[in-house]
């Protein structure tokens, strides 16, 4: 007689094992999950706390113990950093750059994503592949020819010239992101608009693009953050101190042989403050818009 085996259910709390393979599925408890999250949170917040502490110290205190809390909470570093870094001017310039970059990128990426998702564009797949390639290439490859071209067009030392560069570098990613939103819009909307006699431009402005506002909000926030923090293009194409953005203010706190880390930390608080506040206000919409890729 041949013996038959009966599979028994695994006891509660024990992961089942595959027959003959000896594999076991390890399950992490809830406490382990929270421990991992706490470690990741400390890893992300720790540098910000250290910068905040150092913003109230002088170089001697930072050199002795850069991670310890300050012994006194003096605002002298913030006052000196605001004055020496000329943050009133650089923040105004960065605000202009951010607004121009967001508006231009949303306009270009919105129309391009509408064409690639709603219209029958010849070679649309090749265009999407080109956008992926453009997003992957390092922007430093275009520095030398772009600098000579901008010099001939008199766009160096010009905020508009810098904004145009940000349009070109941000538009590929923004187009691909908005295209993922527009692809989920039902074709019934566009077909009904065409039956009513609407043109492609009217369909884009009045029907399709308004439905993708979560995508535009996500793109606007990402482009604004990139434009606010960008340093490479700004220091290359802007030479007049009155036109430099906020990311270049850190140059005022270092010389050939030393750096004032107290003033640098205070300047970092000035630069991070608007970004953190903007993200906290739009956090829910940003995360939902970035992960959903659809209409909310």
XYZ file of C-alpha atoms in Angstrom:
296
model
C 0.000 0.000 0.000
C 1.149 3.488 -0.660
C 0.913 5.985 2.145
C -0.860 9.207 1.432
C 0.218 12.437 3.016
C -2.162 15.135 4.116
C -1.060 18.748 4.178
C -1.778 20.324 7.502
C -2.382 24.014 7.843
C 0.447 25.916 9.427
C -0.122 27.156 12.968
C -1.118 30.757 13.465
C 1.826 33.152 13.326
C 4.074 30.699 11.409
C 4.756 31.295 7.746
C 4.049 28.283 5.508
C 7.000 26.528 3.912
C 7.163 25.239 0.372
C 7.104 21.433 0.133
C 10.452 19.925 -0.784
C 12.187 23.278 -1.088
C 12.778 24.182 2.525
C 11.957 27.830 1.996
C 10.644 29.967 4.822
C 8.995 33.324 4.516
C 10.210 35.729 7.147
C 7.660 38.202 8.432
C 8.691 41.341 10.220
C 6.698 42.292 13.269
C 5.057 45.669 13.647
C 7.775 46.784 16.064
C 10.472 46.007 13.503
C 8.651 48.064 10.886
C 8.505 51.043 13.212
C 12.188 50.623 14.081
C 13.159 50.718 10.412
C 10.993 53.801 9.848
C 12.531 55.552 12.865
C 16.051 54.848 11.586
C 15.165 56.201 8.138
C 13.548 59.276 9.669
C 16.649 59.973 11.768
C 18.809 59.502 8.698
C 16.749 62.121 6.832
C 16.144 64.608 9.650
C 19.529 64.291 11.370
C 21.482 66.490 8.907
C 18.786 69.186 9.085
C 18.964 69.212 12.881
C 22.771 69.459 12.742
C 22.544 72.424 10.347
C 20.027 74.111 12.642
C 22.298 73.603 15.662
C 25.364 74.916 13.819
C 23.472 78.017 12.692
C 23.630 79.250 16.323
C 27.333 78.457 16.847
C 30.623 80.055 15.905
C 33.435 78.215 14.141
C 35.138 77.278 17.427
C 32.025 75.562 18.775
C 31.386 73.805 15.474
C 34.985 72.561 15.369
C 34.838 71.193 18.917
C 31.498 69.375 18.578
C 29.510 69.881 15.369
C 26.604 67.638 16.445
C 25.952 68.983 19.939
C 23.196 71.510 20.660
C 24.345 75.135 20.912
C 25.163 76.591 24.315
C 23.306 79.822 23.471
C 20.706 80.783 20.884
C 22.062 83.996 19.398
C 20.701 85.331 16.098
C 23.960 87.051 15.144
C 24.761 84.427 12.490
C 21.390 84.925 10.826
C 21.766 88.711 10.740
C 25.302 88.535 9.341
C 24.393 85.841 6.826
C 21.401 87.819 5.542
C 23.552 90.911 5.059
C 26.717 89.347 3.646
C 24.829 86.931 1.423
C 22.537 89.719 0.141
C 19.559 87.389 0.507
C 17.061 90.157 -0.134
C 18.379 90.388 -3.710
C 19.149 86.731 -4.350
C 15.772 85.549 -3.047
C 13.994 88.041 -5.287
C 15.969 86.786 -8.294
C 15.275 83.151 -7.402
C 11.568 83.906 -7.059
C 11.532 85.420 -10.559
C 13.450 82.445 -11.928
C 11.140 79.930 -10.228
C 7.957 81.589 -11.492
C 9.293 81.897 -15.032
C 10.569 78.315 -15.049
C 7.304 76.886 -13.704
C 5.071 78.799 -16.126
C 7.229 78.071 -19.181
C 7.785 74.410 -18.355
C 4.091 73.775 -17.661
C 3.155 75.447 -20.947
C 5.697 73.562 -23.064
C 5.242 70.217 -21.310
C 1.440 70.538 -21.256
C 1.147 71.073 -25.003
C 3.777 68.422 -25.786
C 2.159 65.827 -23.532
C -1.259 66.584 -25.050
C 0.105 65.987 -28.553
C 1.870 62.758 -27.556
C -1.126 61.341 -25.680
C -4.217 62.607 -27.511
C -3.102 63.192 -31.118
C -1.761 60.831 -33.724
C 1.721 62.278 -34.041
C 3.944 60.604 -36.677
C 6.931 59.121 -34.883
C 5.424 59.705 -31.450
C 7.211 56.687 -30.018
C 10.549 58.016 -31.253
C 9.796 61.373 -29.634
C 9.083 59.677 -26.296
C 12.331 57.714 -26.588
C 14.157 60.958 -27.361
C 12.683 62.547 -24.239
C 13.848 59.595 -22.142
C 17.313 59.935 -23.640
C 17.326 63.675 -23.020
C 16.398 63.130 -19.389
C 19.208 60.595 -18.942
C 22.055 62.594 -20.495
C 24.119 64.784 -18.142
C 23.478 68.459 -18.824
C 27.201 69.230 -18.608
C 27.602 67.793 -22.103
C 25.880 70.872 -23.559
C 27.754 73.489 -21.538
C 30.411 74.611 -24.050
C 28.234 74.935 -27.194
C 25.396 76.452 -25.167
C 27.688 79.051 -23.620
C 28.971 80.156 -27.039
C 25.409 80.273 -28.404
C 24.097 82.258 -25.416
C 27.017 84.676 -25.757
C 26.166 85.352 -29.389
C 22.493 85.839 -28.498
C 23.392 88.136 -25.579
C 21.553 85.873 -23.126
C 24.378 85.518 -20.613
C 24.095 87.591 -17.458
C 20.356 87.592 -18.077
C 17.602 86.056 -15.966
C 15.524 85.262 -19.029
C 18.429 83.386 -20.598
C 18.762 81.280 -17.445
C 15.021 80.619 -17.384
C 15.134 79.365 -20.984
C 17.857 76.901 -19.993
C 15.656 75.631 -17.181
C 12.798 75.201 -19.661
C 15.008 72.987 -21.817
C 16.370 70.888 -18.943
C 13.048 70.434 -17.105
C 10.676 69.978 -20.048
C 11.579 66.343 -20.950
C 10.807 64.982 -17.480
C 7.738 67.196 -17.129
C 6.403 66.036 -20.507
C 6.787 62.367 -19.629
C 5.113 62.874 -16.259
C 2.144 64.807 -17.681
C 1.789 62.306 -20.518
C 1.186 59.551 -17.932
C -1.748 61.603 -16.599
C -3.234 62.432 -19.980
C -3.107 58.828 -21.187
C -5.680 57.921 -18.516
C -8.207 60.499 -19.648
C -11.060 58.723 -21.462
C -11.188 59.364 -25.194
C -14.912 60.096 -24.892
C -14.147 63.627 -23.711
C -12.057 64.531 -26.735
C -14.390 62.783 -29.190
C -17.400 64.639 -27.797
C -15.535 67.945 -28.064
C -14.615 67.228 -31.683
C -18.232 66.438 -32.504
C -19.113 69.878 -31.113
C -16.664 71.456 -33.546
C -13.783 72.186 -31.131
C -10.280 72.421 -32.535
C -7.294 70.575 -31.101
C -6.119 73.687 -29.287
C -9.566 74.249 -27.772
C -9.725 70.620 -26.674
C -6.326 70.962 -25.033
C -7.092 74.178 -23.136
C -10.739 73.576 -22.215
C -11.081 69.800 -21.885
C -7.903 67.762 -21.462
C -5.382 69.923 -19.629
C -7.794 71.096 -16.890
C -8.434 67.457 -16.001
C -4.699 66.924 -15.391
C -4.298 69.597 -12.707
C -2.758 67.119 -10.173
C -0.022 66.448 -12.702
C 0.553 70.151 -13.314
C 0.752 70.755 -9.571
C 3.358 68.008 -9.210
C 5.372 69.320 -12.149
C 5.185 72.893 -10.834
C 6.471 71.869 -7.410
C 9.335 69.771 -8.818
C 10.419 72.476 -11.273
C 10.237 75.135 -8.557
C 12.432 73.074 -6.242
C 14.948 72.378 -9.010
C 15.086 76.035 -10.021
C 15.442 77.239 -6.438
C 18.306 74.854 -5.617
C 20.118 74.887 -8.975
C 23.719 76.119 -8.848
C 25.638 74.880 -11.899
C 23.839 76.848 -14.633
C 23.386 79.877 -12.397
C 27.059 80.316 -11.547
C 28.053 79.683 -15.177
C 25.700 82.082 -16.953
C 25.107 84.775 -14.300
C 28.130 86.901 -13.440
C 26.608 90.124 -12.111
C 26.109 89.889 -8.313
C 22.787 91.779 -8.547
C 21.354 89.033 -10.784
C 22.563 85.933 -8.978
C 20.014 83.534 -7.401
C 19.893 82.391 -3.797
C 21.974 79.248 -4.396
C 25.046 81.411 -5.072
C 24.815 83.298 -1.772
C 26.986 80.648 -0.122
C 29.992 81.975 -2.027
C 30.019 85.004 0.287
C 30.942 82.878 3.323
C 34.127 81.297 2.030
C 37.482 82.505 0.885
C 40.569 80.826 -0.455
C 41.599 79.157 2.782
C 38.590 79.003 5.117
C 34.816 78.817 5.368
C 32.591 80.315 8.030
C 30.413 77.294 8.789
C 28.194 79.174 11.219
C 27.156 81.687 8.568
C 26.897 78.909 5.991
C 24.504 76.974 8.233
C 22.403 80.084 8.844
C 22.296 80.707 5.086
C 21.194 77.107 4.572
C 18.221 77.755 6.867
C 17.272 80.778 4.742
C 17.465 78.671 1.599
C 15.677 75.615 2.974
C 12.913 77.485 4.788
C 10.720 78.393 1.767
C 11.253 74.953 0.232
C 10.230 73.087 3.391
C 7.163 75.283 3.931
C 6.057 74.843 0.315
C 6.436 71.079 0.503
C 4.587 70.828 3.818
C 1.660 72.841 2.445
C 1.413 70.788 -0.762
C 2.656 67.459 0.583
C -0.541 65.453 0.160
C -1.287 66.714 -3.322
C 2.342 66.275 -4.386
C 2.597 62.659 -3.227
C -0.820 61.695 -4.620
C -0.095 63.390 -7.918
C 3.344 61.796 -8.246
C 2.192 58.257 -7.433
C -1.258 58.095 -8.987
C -0.577 59.185 -12.534
C -4.285 59.693 -13.016
C -7.165 62.040 -12.414
C -8.102 62.883 -8.858
